[in-house]
Coordinates of C-alpha atoms and ligand atoms in Angstrom, one line a residue:
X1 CA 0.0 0.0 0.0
X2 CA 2.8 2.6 0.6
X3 CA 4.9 1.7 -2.4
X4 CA 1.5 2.4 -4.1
X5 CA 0.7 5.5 -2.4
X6 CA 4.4 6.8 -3.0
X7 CA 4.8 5.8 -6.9
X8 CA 0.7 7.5 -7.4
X9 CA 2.2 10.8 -5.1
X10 CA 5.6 11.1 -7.1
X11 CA 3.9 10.2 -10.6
X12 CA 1.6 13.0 -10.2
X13 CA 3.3 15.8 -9.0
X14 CA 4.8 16.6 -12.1
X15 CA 0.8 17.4 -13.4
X16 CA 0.5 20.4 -11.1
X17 CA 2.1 23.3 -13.1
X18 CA 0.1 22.6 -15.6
X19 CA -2.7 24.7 -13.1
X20 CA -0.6 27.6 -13.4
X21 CA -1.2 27.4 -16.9
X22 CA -5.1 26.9 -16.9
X23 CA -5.3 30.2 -13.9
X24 CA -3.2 32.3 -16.7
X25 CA -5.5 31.2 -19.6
X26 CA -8.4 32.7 -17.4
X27 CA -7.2 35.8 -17.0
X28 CA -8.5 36.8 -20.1
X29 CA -11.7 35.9 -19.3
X30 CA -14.4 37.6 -16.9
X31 CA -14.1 35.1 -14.1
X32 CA -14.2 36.6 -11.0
X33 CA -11.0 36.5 -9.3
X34 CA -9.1 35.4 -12.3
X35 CA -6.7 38.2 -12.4
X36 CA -6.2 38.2 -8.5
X37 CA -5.3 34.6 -8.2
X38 CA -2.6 34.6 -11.1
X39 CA -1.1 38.1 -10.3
X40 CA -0.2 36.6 -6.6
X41 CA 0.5 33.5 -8.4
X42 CA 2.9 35.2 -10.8
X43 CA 4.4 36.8 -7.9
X44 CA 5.1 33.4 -5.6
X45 CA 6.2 31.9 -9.1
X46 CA 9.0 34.7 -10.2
X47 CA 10.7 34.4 -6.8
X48 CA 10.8 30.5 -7.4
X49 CA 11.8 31.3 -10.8
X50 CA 9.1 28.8 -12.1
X51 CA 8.1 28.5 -15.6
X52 CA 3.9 28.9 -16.9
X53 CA 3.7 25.7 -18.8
X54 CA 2.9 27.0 -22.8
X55 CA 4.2 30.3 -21.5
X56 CA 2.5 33.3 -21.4
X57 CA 1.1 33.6 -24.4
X58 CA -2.5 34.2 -26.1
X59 CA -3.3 30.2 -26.9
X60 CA -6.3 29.6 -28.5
X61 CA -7.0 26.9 -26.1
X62 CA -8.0 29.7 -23.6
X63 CA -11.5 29.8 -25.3
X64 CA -12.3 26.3 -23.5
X65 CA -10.9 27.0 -20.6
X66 CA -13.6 29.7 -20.5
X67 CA -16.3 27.7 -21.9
X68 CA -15.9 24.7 -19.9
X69 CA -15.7 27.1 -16.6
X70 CA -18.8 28.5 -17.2
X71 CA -20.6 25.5 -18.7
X72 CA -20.2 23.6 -15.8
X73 CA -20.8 26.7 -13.3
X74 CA -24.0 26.6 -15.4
X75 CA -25.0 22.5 -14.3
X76 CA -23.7 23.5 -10.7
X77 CA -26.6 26.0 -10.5
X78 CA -29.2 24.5 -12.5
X79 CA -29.2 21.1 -10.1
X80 CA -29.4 23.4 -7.0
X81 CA -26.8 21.7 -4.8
X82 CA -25.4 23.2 -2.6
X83 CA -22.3 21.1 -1.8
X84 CA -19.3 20.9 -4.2
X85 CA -16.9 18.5 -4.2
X86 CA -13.8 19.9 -6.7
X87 CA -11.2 17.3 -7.5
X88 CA -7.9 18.5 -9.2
X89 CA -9.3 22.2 -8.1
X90 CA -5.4 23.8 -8.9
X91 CA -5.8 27.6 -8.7
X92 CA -9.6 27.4 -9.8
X93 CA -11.6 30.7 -8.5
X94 CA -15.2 28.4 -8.3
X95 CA -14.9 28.0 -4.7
X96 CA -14.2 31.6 -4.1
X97 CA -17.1 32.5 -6.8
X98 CA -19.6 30.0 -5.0
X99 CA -18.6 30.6 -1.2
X100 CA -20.1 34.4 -1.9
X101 CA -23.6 32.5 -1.4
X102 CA -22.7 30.9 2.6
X103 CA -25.3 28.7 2.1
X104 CA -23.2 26.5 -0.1
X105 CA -20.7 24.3 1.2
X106 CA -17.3 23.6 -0.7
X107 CA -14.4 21.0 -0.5
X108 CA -11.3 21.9 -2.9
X109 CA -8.9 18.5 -3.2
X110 CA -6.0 18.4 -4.7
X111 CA -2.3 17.0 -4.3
X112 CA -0.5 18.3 -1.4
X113 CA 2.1 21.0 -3.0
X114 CA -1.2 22.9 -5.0
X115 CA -3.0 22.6 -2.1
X116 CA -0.6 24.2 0.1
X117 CA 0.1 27.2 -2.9
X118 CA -3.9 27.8 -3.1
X119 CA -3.7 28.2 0.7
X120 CA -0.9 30.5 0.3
X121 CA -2.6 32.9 -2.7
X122 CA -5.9 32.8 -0.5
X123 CA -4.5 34.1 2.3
X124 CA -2.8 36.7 0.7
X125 CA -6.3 37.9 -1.1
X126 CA -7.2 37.8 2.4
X127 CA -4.4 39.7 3.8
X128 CA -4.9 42.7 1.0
X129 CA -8.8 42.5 1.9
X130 CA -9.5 41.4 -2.3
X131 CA -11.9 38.5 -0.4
X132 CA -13.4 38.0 3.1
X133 CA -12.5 34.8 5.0
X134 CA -14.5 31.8 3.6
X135 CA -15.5 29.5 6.2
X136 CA -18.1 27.5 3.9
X137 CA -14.7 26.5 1.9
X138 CA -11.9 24.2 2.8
X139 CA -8.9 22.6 0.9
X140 CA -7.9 18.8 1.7
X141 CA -4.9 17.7 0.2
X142 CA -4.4 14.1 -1.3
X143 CA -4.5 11.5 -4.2
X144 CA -7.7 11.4 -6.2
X145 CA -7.1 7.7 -7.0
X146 CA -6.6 6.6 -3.4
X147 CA -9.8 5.9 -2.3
X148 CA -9.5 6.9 1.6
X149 CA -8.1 10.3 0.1
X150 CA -11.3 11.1 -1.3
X151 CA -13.5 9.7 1.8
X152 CA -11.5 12.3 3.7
X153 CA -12.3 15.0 1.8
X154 CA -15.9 14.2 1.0
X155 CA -16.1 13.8 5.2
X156 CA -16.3 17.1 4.9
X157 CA -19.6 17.5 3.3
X158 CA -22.9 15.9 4.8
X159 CA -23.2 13.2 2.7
X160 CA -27.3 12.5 3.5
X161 CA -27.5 15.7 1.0
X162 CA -26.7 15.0 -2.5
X163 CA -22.8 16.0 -3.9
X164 CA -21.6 18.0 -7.2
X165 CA -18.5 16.5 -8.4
X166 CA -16.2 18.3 -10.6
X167 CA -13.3 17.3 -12.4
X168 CA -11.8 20.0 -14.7
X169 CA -8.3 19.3 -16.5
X170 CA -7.6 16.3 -14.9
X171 CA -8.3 13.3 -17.3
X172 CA -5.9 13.6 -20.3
X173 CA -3.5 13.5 -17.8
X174 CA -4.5 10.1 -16.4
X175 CA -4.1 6.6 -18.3
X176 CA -7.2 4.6 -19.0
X177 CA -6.3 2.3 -15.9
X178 CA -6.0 5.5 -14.0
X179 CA -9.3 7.0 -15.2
X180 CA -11.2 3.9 -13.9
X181 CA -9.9 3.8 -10.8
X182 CA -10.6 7.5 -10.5
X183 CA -14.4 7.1 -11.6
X184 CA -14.6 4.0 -9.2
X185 CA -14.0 6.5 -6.3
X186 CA -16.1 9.1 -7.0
X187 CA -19.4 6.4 -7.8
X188 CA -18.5 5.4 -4.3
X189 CA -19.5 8.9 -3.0
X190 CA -22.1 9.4 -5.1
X191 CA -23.8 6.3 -4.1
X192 CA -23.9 7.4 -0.6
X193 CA -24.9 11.1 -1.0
X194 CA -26.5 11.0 -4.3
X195 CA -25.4 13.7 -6.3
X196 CA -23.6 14.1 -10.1
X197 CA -20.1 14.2 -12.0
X198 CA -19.4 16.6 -13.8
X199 CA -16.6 16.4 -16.0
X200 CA -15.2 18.8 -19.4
X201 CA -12.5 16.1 -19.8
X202 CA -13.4 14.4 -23.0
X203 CA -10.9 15.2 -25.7
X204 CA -10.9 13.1 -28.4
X205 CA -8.4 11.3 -31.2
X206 CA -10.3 11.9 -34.0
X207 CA -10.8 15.8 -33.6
X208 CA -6.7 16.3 -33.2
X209 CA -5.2 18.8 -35.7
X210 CA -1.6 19.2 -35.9
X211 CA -1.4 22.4 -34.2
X212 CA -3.3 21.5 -31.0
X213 CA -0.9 18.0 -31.1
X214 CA 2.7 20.1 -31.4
X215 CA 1.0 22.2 -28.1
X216 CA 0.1 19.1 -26.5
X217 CA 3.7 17.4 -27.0
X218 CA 5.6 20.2 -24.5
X219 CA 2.4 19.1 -22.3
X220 CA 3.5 15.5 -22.3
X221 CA 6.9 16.0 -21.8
X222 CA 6.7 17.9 -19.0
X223 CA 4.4 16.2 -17.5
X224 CA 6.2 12.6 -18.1
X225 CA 2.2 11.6 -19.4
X226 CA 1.5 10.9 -22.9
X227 CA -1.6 12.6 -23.2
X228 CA -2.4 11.7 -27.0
X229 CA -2.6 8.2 -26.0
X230 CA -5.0 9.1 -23.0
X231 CA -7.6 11.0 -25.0
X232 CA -10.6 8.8 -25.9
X233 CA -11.0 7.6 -30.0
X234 CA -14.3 9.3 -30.5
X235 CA -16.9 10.7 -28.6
X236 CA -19.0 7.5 -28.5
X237 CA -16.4 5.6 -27.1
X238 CA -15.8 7.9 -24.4
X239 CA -19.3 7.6 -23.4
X240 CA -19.6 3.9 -23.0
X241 CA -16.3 3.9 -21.2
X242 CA -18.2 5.7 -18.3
X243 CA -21.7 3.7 -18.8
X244 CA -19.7 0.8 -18.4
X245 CA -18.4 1.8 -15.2
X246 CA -22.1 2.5 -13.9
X247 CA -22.8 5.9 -14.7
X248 CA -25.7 7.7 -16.7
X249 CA -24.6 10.1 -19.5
X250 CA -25.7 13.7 -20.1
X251 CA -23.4 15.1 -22.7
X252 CA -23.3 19.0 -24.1
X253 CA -21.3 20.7 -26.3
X254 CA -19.4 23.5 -25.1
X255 CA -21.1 26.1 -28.0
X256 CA -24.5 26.1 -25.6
X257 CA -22.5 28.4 -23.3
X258 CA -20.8 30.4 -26.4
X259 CA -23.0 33.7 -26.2
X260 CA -21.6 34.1 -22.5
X261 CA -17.7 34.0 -23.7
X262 CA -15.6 36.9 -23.4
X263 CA -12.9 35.5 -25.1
X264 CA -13.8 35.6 -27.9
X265 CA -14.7 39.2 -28.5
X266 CA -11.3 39.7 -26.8
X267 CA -8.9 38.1 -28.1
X268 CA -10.7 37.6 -31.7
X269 CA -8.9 34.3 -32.9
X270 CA -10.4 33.1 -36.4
X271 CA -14.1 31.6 -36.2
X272 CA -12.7 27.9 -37.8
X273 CA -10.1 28.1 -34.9
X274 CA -13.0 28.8 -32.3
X275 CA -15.1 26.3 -33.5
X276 CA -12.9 23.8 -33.3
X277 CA -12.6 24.3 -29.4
X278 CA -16.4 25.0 -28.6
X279 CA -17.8 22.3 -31.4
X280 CA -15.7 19.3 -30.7
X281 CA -15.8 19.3 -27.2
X282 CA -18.2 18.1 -24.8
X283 CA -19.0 18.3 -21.1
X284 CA -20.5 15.3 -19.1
X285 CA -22.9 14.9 -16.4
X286 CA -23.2 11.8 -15.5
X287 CA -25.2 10.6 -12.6
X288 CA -24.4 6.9 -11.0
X289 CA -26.3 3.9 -11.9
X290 CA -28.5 2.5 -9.1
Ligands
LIG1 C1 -4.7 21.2 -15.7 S1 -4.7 21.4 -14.0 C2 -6.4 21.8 -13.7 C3 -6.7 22.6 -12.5 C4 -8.1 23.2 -12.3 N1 -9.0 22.1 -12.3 C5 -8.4 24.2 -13.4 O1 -9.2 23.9 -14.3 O2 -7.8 25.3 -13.3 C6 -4.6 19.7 -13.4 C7 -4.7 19.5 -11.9 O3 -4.8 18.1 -11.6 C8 -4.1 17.9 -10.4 N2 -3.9 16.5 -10.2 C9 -3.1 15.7 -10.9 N3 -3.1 14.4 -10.5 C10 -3.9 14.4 -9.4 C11 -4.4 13.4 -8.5 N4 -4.0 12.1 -8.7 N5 -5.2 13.7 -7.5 C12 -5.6 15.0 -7.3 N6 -5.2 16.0 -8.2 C13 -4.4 15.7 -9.2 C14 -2.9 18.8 -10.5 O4 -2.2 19.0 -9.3 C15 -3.5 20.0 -11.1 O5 -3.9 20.9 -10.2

């Protein structure tokens, strides 16, 4: 069990930066407290003299980092739960943006050393008075696939009331193996509370262009994942792969939330370049089998 929990620790920490990347991406966006997590960010990171993964440059693949934000920010609200369970959370601003409303409870998990950074750039929001404290929000730190790390976390919540579980970035960093094991986990809490997954992470194979594979290689190596290899072959394989491990699947493209994207009037990338993000790409909700 400890060589396990060791090689799963070690294996994964090489995934985090890759948050730093997403919380820049977001800056161009409207999302509230964008901006404030990734200036403090930037600071912590220039004294560390640590490098934003893609750089800091205006990628195209900021349009879905938008998009799938506020698509699933959109589900969150329409099923009126008010506990969020956010696994792989990185520098996200949702449980800021949610905790406004103190009637909503919300658990951010991720590994130990992004955990520990978000606890950092929080306080320091805190400190300058750009947020109030947040007791409706805490941060657990631990491995998504160990099991008992994710009982910990969802201890937190009151699991009689039903559960909103997010996953946003994490997948295509995770082998198929890994994937199950992580869906296996989160069915266990859901059977208990009741509740739904939400997950943006459904790239697939057959929409790949050469462009968004040359971005993706520096993403692999740096990583030590090969993230080509993780994406699913086509959209209807990806969702039988979660039917078959018990879940119901609600899928939506990410051009139903495209009126609401800043982005785009922004930074004004070419419409075939946009639709390639918004139309290929597809959030789940999936709720578990009985
Ligand atoms: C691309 S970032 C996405 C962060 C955030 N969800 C967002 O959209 O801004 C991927 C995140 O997955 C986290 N991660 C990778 N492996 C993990 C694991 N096994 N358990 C929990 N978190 C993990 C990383 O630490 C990182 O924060």
């Amino acid at each position: 069990m400890q060589v396990y929990f060791f090689y799963f620790m070690k294996s994964h920490e090489k995934i985090s930066p890759t948050a730093w990347s997403v919380a820049y991406g977001r800056t161009f966006s409207d999302v509230p407290f964008s901006r404030e997590i990734f200036n403090e960010l930037d600071i912590l990171r220039q004294k560390e003299s640590a490098k934003i993964p893609g750089g800091k440059k205006k990628r195209v693949v900021a349009v879905q980092f938008e998009a799938r934000y506020k698509l699933i920010n959109r589900f969150l609200k329409q099923k009126g739960y008010k506990q969020i369970l956010e696994i792989a959370a990185g520098l996200t601003p949702r449980g800021l943006e949610f905790c406004q409303d103190r009637s909503v409870n919300f658990v951010e998990f991720d590994l130990p050393a992004i955990i520990a950074q978000k606890r950092q750039i929080i306080k320091i929001l805190e400190k300058k008075r750009i947020i109030t404290p947040l007791p409706n929000l805490r941060f657990v730190s631990g491995n998504a696939l160990i099991s008992a790390d994710l009982e910990k976390a969802s201890g937190n919540l009151n699991l009689s009331k039903p559960v909103s579980i997010v996953t946003e970035g994490l997948l295509r960093y995770l082998t198929f193996k890994e994937k199950k094991l992580l869906a296996r986990n989160i069915r266990a809490v859901l059977l208990k509370a009741g509740g739904v997954w939400l997950t943006p992470d459904t790239q697939t194979q057959d929409k790949r262009t050469q462009n968004m594979r040359k971005s993706t290689a520096g993403f692999s190596q740096l990583t030590g994942r090969d993230i080509e290899k993780n994406y699913f072959r086509n959209i209807a394989e990806a969702k039988s792969f979660f039917s078959n491990l018990g879940f119901k699947v609600e899928s939506h493209q990410f051009s139903e939330i495209q009126n609401e994207l800043v982005i785009l009037k922004r930074l004004q990338f070419p419409k075939k370049q946009i639709d390639l993000n918004l139309k290929t790409r597809y959030l789940f909700v999936m709720e578990p089998d009985a």
